[in-house]
C-alpha positions as a printed NumPy array, in Angstrom:
array([[56.57 , 59.575, 11.368],
       [54.632, 58.594, 14.485],
       [54.726, 62.05 , 16.   ],
       [53.283, 63.792, 12.946],
       [50.871, 61.031, 11.9  ],
       [47.888, 62.367, 13.946],
       [48.437, 65.935, 12.725],
       [48.733, 64.939,  9.072],
       [45.679, 62.685,  9.388],
       [43.628, 65.544, 10.827],
       [44.731, 67.719,  7.898],
       [43.512, 65.069,  5.459],
       [40.176, 64.807,  7.3  ],
       [39.697, 68.587,  7.041],
       [39.642, 68.168,  3.264],
       [36.586, 65.915,  3.601],
       [34.685, 67.787,  6.317],
       [31.569, 69.469,  4.931],
       [28.692, 71.213,  6.678],
       [25.183, 71.885,  5.409],
       [24.481, 75.617,  5.471],
       [22.72 , 77.117,  2.455],
       [24.384, 74.246,  0.585],
       [27.075, 71.734,  1.536],
       [30.232, 73.759,  2.185],
       [33.774, 72.747,  3.051],
       [34.493, 73.666,  6.679],
       [38.122, 74.581,  5.936],
       [37.064, 77.068,  3.251],
       [33.41 , 78.109,  3.233],
       [33.782, 79.508, -0.301],
       [34.07 , 75.945, -1.625],
       [30.924, 73.932, -2.102],
       [31.218, 70.211, -1.479],
       [29.095, 69.344, -4.485],
       [31.4  , 71.1  , -6.979],
       [34.049, 69.437, -9.115],
       [36.831, 71.356, -7.325],
       [35.965, 69.563, -4.097],
       [36.199, 66.24 , -5.879],
       [39.936, 66.811, -6.333],
       [40.394, 67.947, -2.727],
       [38.292, 65.086, -1.41 ],
       [40.118, 62.572, -3.595],
       [43.495, 63.804, -2.4  ],
       [42.308, 63.678,  1.21 ],
       [40.914, 60.163,  0.795],
       [44.123, 58.905, -0.821],
       [46.169, 60.572,  1.901],
       [44.184, 58.857,  4.63 ],
       [44.362, 55.535,  2.815],
       [48.074, 55.625,  1.948],
       [49.605, 57.628,  4.771],
       [47.329, 57.382,  7.786],
       [46.391, 53.729,  7.317],
       [49.176, 52.511,  5.026],
       [52.177, 53.312,  7.218],
       [50.835, 51.585, 10.367],
       [49.669, 48.625,  8.29 ],
       [53.068, 48.236,  6.612],
       [54.814, 48.416,  9.97 ],
       [52.459, 45.784, 11.346],
       [53.184, 43.512,  8.38 ],
       [56.946, 43.908,  8.894],
       [56.585, 43.042, 12.592],
       [54.412, 40.046, 11.785],
       [56.97 , 38.855,  9.233],
       [59.71 , 38.809, 11.882],
       [57.406, 37.347, 14.536],
       [56.342, 34.408, 12.336],
       [59.98 , 33.593, 11.597],
       [60.827, 33.895, 15.306],
       [63.358, 36.614, 14.536],
       [61.629, 39.428, 16.409],
       [64.094, 39.316, 19.307],
       [67.293, 38.821, 17.307],
       [69.857, 41.573, 17.808],
       [69.67 , 42.894, 14.248],
       [65.874, 43.058, 14.299],
       [65.886, 44.678, 17.737],
       [68.243, 47.403, 16.499],
       [66.01 , 48.148, 13.521],
       [62.513, 47.702, 14.956],
       [62.882, 47.212, 18.7  ],
       [61.683, 50.722, 19.507],
       [58.256, 49.634, 18.246],
       [57.738, 46.696, 20.593],
       [60.401, 46.854, 23.291],
       [58.673, 46.845, 26.658],
       [55.563, 45.004, 25.477],
       [54.846, 41.369, 26.186],
       [55.781, 39.145, 23.262],
       [52.207, 38.557, 22.09 ],
       [51.518, 42.314, 21.929],
       [54.344, 43.25 , 19.544],
       [51.747, 44.803, 17.207],
       [50.287, 47.249, 19.732],
       [52.367, 50.305, 18.813],
       [51.676, 49.868, 15.085],
       [47.922, 49.844, 15.316],
       [47.158, 51.978, 18.352]])
């Protein structure tokens, strides 16, 4: 998920990217005008994708890490096997770094 997250996010952003020429036109497909109803569906899908996928996945991972950190279970063997790849190598107070950056 972390390898493809930037690529998928950029694909969602393309669905929102408009440029003013003779009228506002979608950069990905100049035949589509950004002020038409068809772009509303594309823009809505792109917005939901950014919200749910591009922001939602890192946020959920952060919340899982915080859950284990608050219960002082972040460095238990079971937790390390499941989530250790996310924070192993960081200092204890920076367990969240990989999730948000």
